[in-house]
Amino acid sequence: MAAANRPQQLRVGRLTKAHGLKGAIKLELYTDDPERRFVPGAEFSLQVPESSPWHGKHLTLKELRWYNGHPVGFFEGVDDRTAAEALVKAILWVDQPADEAQEPDAWYDHQLVGLAVIRDGEKVGEVVHVDHLPAQDLLVVKTGRGEVMVPFVSAIVPAVDLEAGTVTVTPPPGLFEELPEEPAPADASGAEASGDRPDAD
């Protein structure tokens, strides 16, 4: 599952590892249509830390190749391994044409914020924010005991119903509530633990 950071953009990939010495970078794809998204000349906005030299800049694709089933990108201005390593973990975004259909299992942040979070048929909170991390997206859910970070993956968020205004969650134990403490194990020594041992003569 994926959430877009701005209404006019889609997140399509993440740069994961420098490949070789000529600036190539391995990609993790977040799109079902890489042949359309990753064509020569395609331009990507970058999501990187503010401290990165690439902050606020764009990347233009020269070529996408496949090595042992893994996609590898070559980009303009990235000509050596040092430049490629500076881009590792960057997330790639593309502008979405207004007349283009939304990709399946992809939602914009503004569509998710405000949705009721439903667990076992009961409302447990409301989505107040979406965090985009390199590994995955997180839904920030406001509950009665504070905010809960919910990994936005199908195993934990199996359904998003925009018409109903709900997000269905199947969280692991302890995500939305504190687990009860396990009782202390009984002392196998019985009476000896209570100090009632008879005096030995």
PDB file of C-alpha atoms in Angstrom:
ATOM      1  CA  MET A   1       0.000   0.000   0.000  1.00  0.00           C
ATOM      2  CA  ALA A   2       1.160   3.525  -0.598  1.00  0.00           C
ATOM      3  CA  ALA A   3       0.167   7.063   0.145  1.00  0.00           C
ATOM      4  CA  ALA A   4       1.121  10.062  -1.942  1.00  0.00           C
ATOM      5  CA  ASN A   5       2.703  13.058  -0.271  1.00  0.00           C
ATOM      6  CA  ARG A   6       0.951  15.720  -2.365  1.00  0.00           C
ATOM      7  CA  PRO A   7      -2.329  15.608  -4.309  1.00  0.00           C
ATOM      8  CA  GLN A   8      -0.594  15.962  -7.693  1.00  0.00           C
ATOM      9  CA  GLN A   9       2.144  13.378  -7.152  1.00  0.00           C
ATOM     10  CA  LEU A  10       2.650   9.638  -6.878  1.00  0.00           C
ATOM     11  CA  ARG A  11       5.447   7.822  -5.098  1.00  0.00           C
ATOM     12  CA  VAL A  12       6.944   5.379  -7.616  1.00  0.00           C
ATOM     13  CA  GLY A  13      10.222   4.118  -6.187  1.00  0.00           C
ATOM     14  CA  ARG A  14      13.103   4.253  -3.750  1.00  0.00           C
ATOM     15  CA  LEU A  15      16.830   4.246  -4.476  1.00  0.00           C
ATOM     16  CA  THR A  16      18.372   1.438  -2.441  1.00  0.00           C
ATOM     17  CA  LYS A  17      22.025   0.812  -3.305  1.00  0.00           C
ATOM     18  CA  ALA A  18      24.803   2.044  -5.583  1.00  0.00           C
ATOM     19  CA  HIS A  19      25.478  -0.408  -8.430  1.00  0.00           C
ATOM     20  CA  GLY A  20      28.917  -0.496  -9.998  1.00  0.00           C
ATOM     21  CA  LEU A  21      31.218   2.494 -10.430  1.00  0.00           C
ATOM     22  CA  LYS A  22      29.414   4.584 -13.054  1.00  0.00           C
ATOM     23  CA  GLY A  23      26.582   6.072 -10.969  1.00  0.00           C
ATOM     24  CA  ALA A  24      23.954   3.369 -11.425  1.00  0.00           C
ATOM     25  CA  ILE A  25      21.546   2.860  -8.521  1.00  0.00           C
ATOM     26  CA  LYS A  26      19.360  -0.119  -7.642  1.00  0.00           C
ATOM     27  CA  LEU A  27      15.656   0.639  -7.288  1.00  0.00           C
ATOM     28  CA  GLU A  28      12.755  -0.618  -5.233  1.00  0.00           C
ATOM     29  CA  LEU A  29       9.637  -0.019  -7.333  1.00  0.00           C
ATOM     30  CA  TYR A  30       6.351   1.189  -5.852  1.00  0.00           C
ATOM     31  CA  THR A  31       4.491   1.136  -9.171  1.00  0.00           C
ATOM     32  CA  ASP A  32       2.824  -1.634 -11.155  1.00  0.00           C
ATOM     33  CA  ASP A  33       3.745   0.131 -14.402  1.00  0.00           C
ATOM     34  CA  PRO A  34       7.516   0.745 -14.465  1.00  0.00           C
ATOM     35  CA  GLU A  35       7.581   0.725 -18.275  1.00  0.00           C
ATOM     36  CA  ARG A  36       5.473   3.899 -18.240  1.00  0.00           C
ATOM     37  CA  ARG A  37       6.944   5.611 -15.170  1.00  0.00           C
ATOM     38  CA  PHE A  38      10.628   4.896 -15.827  1.00  0.00           C
ATOM     39  CA  VAL A  39      11.207   5.960 -19.421  1.00  0.00           C
ATOM     40  CA  PRO A  40      14.270   7.929 -20.613  1.00  0.00           C
ATOM     41  CA  GLY A  41      13.722  11.601 -19.805  1.00  0.00           C
ATOM     42  CA  ALA A  42      11.301  10.922 -16.919  1.00  0.00           C
ATOM     43  CA  GLU A  43      11.773  13.480 -14.149  1.00  0.00           C
ATOM     44  CA  PHE A  44      11.429  12.654 -10.464  1.00  0.00           C
ATOM     45  CA  SER A  45      11.046  14.820  -7.387  1.00  0.00           C
ATOM     46  CA  LEU A  46      13.216  13.650  -4.516  1.00  0.00           C
ATOM     47  CA  GLN A  47      12.231  13.019  -0.918  1.00  0.00           C
ATOM     48  CA  VAL A  48      15.516  13.292   0.990  1.00  0.00           C
ATOM     49  CA  PRO A  49      16.615  14.802   4.325  1.00  0.00           C
ATOM     50  CA  GLU A  50      17.097  18.577   4.352  1.00  0.00           C
ATOM     51  CA  SER A  51      20.803  17.976   5.000  1.00  0.00           C
ATOM     52  CA  SER A  52      21.174  16.094   1.708  1.00  0.00           C
ATOM     53  CA  PRO A  53      22.879  17.920  -1.203  1.00  0.00           C
ATOM     54  CA  TRP A  54      19.970  16.654  -3.320  1.00  0.00           C
ATOM     55  CA  HIS A  55      17.303  18.341  -1.192  1.00  0.00           C
ATOM     56  CA  GLY A  56      14.949  20.364  -3.397  1.00  0.00           C
ATOM     57  CA  LYS A  57      16.395  18.941  -6.605  1.00  0.00           C
ATOM     58  CA  HIS A  58      15.084  16.607  -9.299  1.00  0.00           C
ATOM     59  CA  LEU A  59      16.471  13.539 -11.042  1.00  0.00           C
ATOM     60  CA  THR A  60      16.119  12.810 -14.758  1.00  0.00           C
ATOM     61  CA  LEU A  61      16.299   9.191 -15.877  1.00  0.00           C
ATOM     62  CA  LYS A  62      18.700   8.261 -18.655  1.00  0.00           C
ATOM     63  CA  GLU A  63      17.942   4.546 -18.695  1.00  0.00           C
ATOM     64  CA  LEU A  64      16.380   1.735 -16.671  1.00  0.00           C
ATOM     65  CA  ARG A  65      18.062  -1.649 -16.925  1.00  0.00           C
ATOM     66  CA  TRP A  66      17.387  -4.996 -15.275  1.00  0.00           C
ATOM     67  CA  TYR A  67      20.140  -7.053 -13.656  1.00  0.00           C
ATOM     68  CA  ASN A  68      19.189 -10.516 -12.335  1.00  0.00           C
ATOM     69  CA  GLY A  69      15.587  -9.374 -12.103  1.00  0.00           C
ATOM     70  CA  HIS A  70      16.402  -6.177 -10.187  1.00  0.00           C
ATOM     71  CA  PRO A  71      15.798  -2.720 -11.686  1.00  0.00           C
ATOM     72  CA  VAL A  72      18.797  -0.395 -11.907  1.00  0.00           C
ATOM     73  CA  GLY A  73      18.532   3.271 -12.874  1.00  0.00           C
ATOM     74  CA  PHE A  74      21.002   5.561 -14.622  1.00  0.00           C
ATOM     75  CA  PHE A  75      20.359   9.262 -14.024  1.00  0.00           C
ATOM     76  CA  GLU A  76      21.640  12.516 -15.481  1.00  0.00           C
ATOM     77  CA  GLY A  77      24.312  14.116 -13.316  1.00  0.00           C
ATOM     78  CA  VAL A  78      24.974  10.913 -11.365  1.00  0.00           C
ATOM     79  CA  ASP A  79      28.191   9.767 -12.974  1.00  0.00           C
ATOM     80  CA  ASP A  80      30.112   7.885 -10.302  1.00  0.00           C
ATOM     81  CA  ARG A  81      29.616   5.702  -7.248  1.00  0.00           C
ATOM     82  CA  THR A  82      30.093   8.581  -4.798  1.00  0.00           C
ATOM     83  CA  ALA A  83      27.219  10.515  -6.361  1.00  0.00           C
ATOM     84  CA  ALA A  84      25.068   7.379  -6.393  1.00  0.00           C
ATOM     85  CA  GLU A  85      25.725   6.660  -2.712  1.00  0.00           C
ATOM     86  CA  ALA A  86      24.583  10.190  -1.813  1.00  0.00           C
ATOM     87  CA  LEU A  87      21.158   9.274  -3.218  1.00  0.00           C
ATOM     88  CA  VAL A  88      20.654   5.992  -1.371  1.00  0.00           C
ATOM     89  CA  LYS A  89      17.277   5.883   0.450  1.00  0.00           C
ATOM     90  CA  ALA A  90      15.889   8.773  -1.639  1.00  0.00           C
ATOM     91  CA  ILE A  91      12.214   8.315  -2.526  1.00  0.00           C
ATOM     92  CA  LEU A  92      11.107   9.143  -6.062  1.00  0.00           C
ATOM     93  CA  TRP A  93       7.881  11.016  -6.873  1.00  0.00           C
ATOM     94  CA  VAL A  94       6.316  11.856 -10.227  1.00  0.00           C
ATOM     95  CA  ASP A  95       3.630  14.332 -11.171  1.00  0.00           C
ATOM     96  CA  GLN A  96       0.380  12.571 -12.005  1.00  0.00           C
ATOM     97  CA  PRO A  97      -1.543  13.835 -15.056  1.00  0.00           C
ATOM     98  CA  ALA A  98      -4.979  15.092 -14.070  1.00  0.00           C
ATOM     99  CA  ASP A  99      -6.699  12.692 -16.490  1.00  0.00           C
ATOM    100  CA  GLU A 100      -4.805   9.610 -15.314  1.00  0.00           C
ATOM    101  CA  ALA A 101      -6.542   6.951 -13.263  1.00  0.00           C
ATOM    102  CA  GLN A 102      -5.194   6.364  -9.785  1.00  0.00           C
ATOM    103  CA  GLU A 103      -3.079   3.263  -9.338  1.00  0.00           C
ATOM    104  CA  PRO A 104      -4.659   0.472  -7.259  1.00  0.00           C
ATOM    105  CA  ASP A 105      -3.839   0.469  -3.531  1.00  0.00           C
ATOM    106  CA  ALA A 106      -2.462   4.018  -3.691  1.00  0.00           C
ATOM    107  CA  TRP A 107      -4.045   6.907  -1.829  1.00  0.00           C
ATOM    108  CA  TYR A 108      -3.210  10.552  -1.331  1.00  0.00           C
ATOM    109  CA  ASP A 109      -2.529  11.851   2.158  1.00  0.00           C
ATOM    110  CA  HIS A 110      -5.542  14.150   2.109  1.00  0.00           C
ATOM    111  CA  GLN A 111      -7.787  11.158   1.319  1.00  0.00           C
ATOM    112  CA  LEU A 112      -6.557   9.225   4.341  1.00  0.00           C
ATOM    113  CA  VAL A 113      -6.465  11.984   6.966  1.00  0.00           C
ATOM    114  CA  GLY A 114      -9.740  12.067   8.887  1.00  0.00           C
ATOM    115  CA  LEU A 115     -10.767   8.478   8.152  1.00  0.00           C
ATOM    116  CA  ALA A 116     -12.155   6.484  11.068  1.00  0.00           C
ATOM    117  CA  VAL A 117      -9.985   3.536  12.063  1.00  0.00           C
ATOM    118  CA  ILE A 118     -12.064   0.396  12.594  1.00  0.00           C
ATOM    119  CA  ARG A 119     -10.957  -2.686  14.500  1.00  0.00           C
ATOM    120  CA  ASP A 120     -13.296  -5.658  14.981  1.00  0.00           C
ATOM    121  CA  GLY A 121     -16.221  -3.450  13.960  1.00  0.00           C
ATOM    122  CA  GLU A 122     -15.459  -0.766  16.543  1.00  0.00           C
ATOM    123  CA  LYS A 123     -13.883   2.659  16.003  1.00  0.00           C
ATOM    124  CA  VAL A 124     -10.543   2.877  17.783  1.00  0.00           C
ATOM    125  CA  GLY A 125      -9.296   6.188  16.430  1.00  0.00           C
ATOM    126  CA  GLU A 126      -8.851   8.541  13.484  1.00  0.00           C
ATOM    127  CA  VAL A 127      -6.056   9.027  10.976  1.00  0.00           C
ATOM    128  CA  VAL A 128      -4.416  12.403  11.646  1.00  0.00           C
ATOM    129  CA  HIS A 129      -1.241  12.169   9.573  1.00  0.00           C
ATOM    130  CA  VAL A 130       0.739   9.974   7.174  1.00  0.00           C
ATOM    131  CA  ASP A 131       4.485   9.543   7.649  1.00  0.00           C
ATOM    132  CA  HIS A 132       6.527   8.493   4.612  1.00  0.00           C
ATOM    133  CA  LEU A 133       9.568   6.536   5.725  1.00  0.00           C
ATOM    134  CA  PRO A 134      12.142   4.832   3.494  1.00  0.00           C
ATOM    135  CA  ALA A 135      10.978   1.353   4.478  1.00  0.00           C
ATOM    136  CA  GLN A 136       7.214   1.948   4.514  1.00  0.00           C
ATOM    137  CA  ASP A 137       4.431   4.438   5.191  1.00  0.00           C
ATOM    138  CA  LEU A 138       2.942   4.863   8.654  1.00  0.00           C
ATOM    139  CA  LEU A 139      -0.595   5.950   9.503  1.00  0.00           C
ATOM    140  CA  VAL A 140      -0.571   8.156  12.599  1.00  0.00           C
ATOM    141  CA  VAL A 141      -3.812   7.326  14.416  1.00  0.00           C
ATOM    142  CA  LYS A 142      -5.199   9.468  17.243  1.00  0.00           C
ATOM    143  CA  THR A 143      -6.766   7.314  19.943  1.00  0.00           C
ATOM    144  CA  GLY A 144      -8.089   7.897  23.440  1.00  0.00           C
ATOM    145  CA  ARG A 145      -4.655   7.176  24.913  1.00  0.00           C
ATOM    146  CA  GLY A 146      -2.548   9.095  22.420  1.00  0.00           C
ATOM    147  CA  GLU A 147      -1.157   8.623  18.933  1.00  0.00           C
ATOM    148  CA  VAL A 148      -0.425   5.179  17.524  1.00  0.00           C
ATOM    149  CA  MET A 149       1.886   4.525  14.569  1.00  0.00           C
ATOM    150  CA  VAL A 150       0.320   1.910  12.299  1.00  0.00           C
ATOM    151  CA  PRO A 151       2.439   0.382   9.492  1.00  0.00           C
ATOM    152  CA  PHE A 152       0.523   0.987   6.265  1.00  0.00           C
ATOM    153  CA  VAL A 153       0.831  -2.559   4.935  1.00  0.00           C
ATOM    154  CA  SER A 154      -1.912  -4.910   3.787  1.00  0.00           C
ATOM    155  CA  ALA A 155      -1.294  -7.374   6.628  1.00  0.00           C
ATOM    156  CA  ILE A 156      -2.231  -4.705   9.194  1.00  0.00           C
ATOM    157  CA  VAL A 157      -4.429  -2.390   7.071  1.00  0.00           C
ATOM    158  CA  PRO A 158      -6.395  -4.796   4.865  1.00  0.00           C
ATOM    159  CA  ALA A 159      -9.013  -2.306   3.663  1.00  0.00           C
ATOM    160  CA  VAL A 160      -9.422   1.397   2.908  1.00  0.00           C
ATOM    161  CA  ASP A 161     -12.976   2.502   2.065  1.00  0.00           C
ATOM    162  CA  LEU A 162     -13.005   6.148   1.036  1.00  0.00           C
ATOM    163  CA  GLU A 163     -16.770   6.167   0.424  1.00  0.00           C
ATOM    164  CA  ALA A 164     -17.480   4.829   3.915  1.00  0.00           C
ATOM    165  CA  GLY A 165     -14.741   6.994   5.417  1.00  0.00           C
ATOM    166  CA  THR A 166     -13.049   4.086   7.142  1.00  0.00           C
ATOM    167  CA  VAL A 167      -9.752   2.269   7.434  1.00  0.00           C
ATOM    168  CA  THR A 168      -9.961  -1.313   8.683  1.00  0.00           C
ATOM    169  CA  VAL A 169      -7.037  -2.521  10.793  1.00  0.00           C
ATOM    170  CA  THR A 170      -6.019  -5.952  12.072  1.00  0.00           C
ATOM    171  CA  PRO A 171      -3.137  -4.933  14.352  1.00  0.00           C
ATOM    172  CA  PRO A 172      -0.894  -7.264  16.312  1.00  0.00           C
ATOM    173  CA  PRO A 173      -1.518  -7.470  20.071  1.00  0.00           C
ATOM    174  CA  GLY A 174      -0.236  -4.453  21.952  1.00  0.00           C
ATOM    175  CA  LEU A 175      -0.351  -1.942  19.107  1.00  0.00           C
ATOM    176  CA  PHE A 176      -3.530  -0.225  20.305  1.00  0.00           C
ATOM    177  CA  GLU A 177      -3.496  -1.321  23.933  1.00  0.00           C
ATOM    178  CA  GLU A 178      -1.080  -2.249  26.639  1.00  0.00           C
ATOM    179  CA  LEU A 179      -0.744  -5.967  27.092  1.00  0.00           C
ATOM    180  CA  PRO A 180      -1.597  -7.248  30.587  1.00  0.00           C
ATOM    181  CA  GLU A 181       1.400  -8.186  32.652  1.00  0.00           C
ATOM    182  CA  GLU A 182       1.943 -11.891  33.026  1.00  0.00           C
ATOM    183  CA  PRO A 183       1.476 -13.119  36.614  1.00  0.00           C
ATOM    184  CA  ALA A 184       4.660 -13.932  38.469  1.00  0.00           C
ATOM    185  CA  PRO A 185       5.369 -17.679  38.423  1.00  0.00           C
ATOM    186  CA  ALA A 186       4.446 -19.504  41.607  1.00  0.00           C
ATOM    187  CA  ASP A 187       7.345 -20.400  43.844  1.00  0.00           C
ATOM    188  CA  ALA A 188       7.851 -24.139  43.556  1.00  0.00           C
ATOM    189  CA  SER A 189       9.272 -24.337  47.064  1.00  0.00           C
ATOM    190  CA  GLY A 190       5.829 -23.738  48.586  1.00  0.00           C
ATOM    191  CA  ALA A 191       5.954 -23.194  52.316  1.00  0.00           C
ATOM    192  CA  GLU A 192       9.636 -22.438  52.293  1.00  0.00           C
ATOM    193  CA  ALA A 193       9.009 -19.233  50.355  1.00  0.00           C
ATOM    194  CA  SER A 194       6.602 -17.958  53.034  1.00  0.00           C
ATOM    195  CA  GLY A 195       9.013 -18.390  55.878  1.00  0.00           C
ATOM    196  CA  ASP A 196       6.882 -21.096  57.529  1.00  0.00           C
ATOM    197  CA  ARG A 197       9.598 -23.734  57.470  1.00  0.00           C
ATOM    198  CA  PRO A 198       9.698 -25.550  60.795  1.00  0.00           C
ATOM    199  CA  ASP A 199      12.885 -25.182  62.762  1.00  0.00           C
ATOM    200  CA  ALA A 200      15.247 -28.043  62.292  1.00  0.00           C
ATOM    201  CA  ASP A 201      16.568 -29.659  65.459  1.00  0.00           C
TER     202      ASP A 201
END
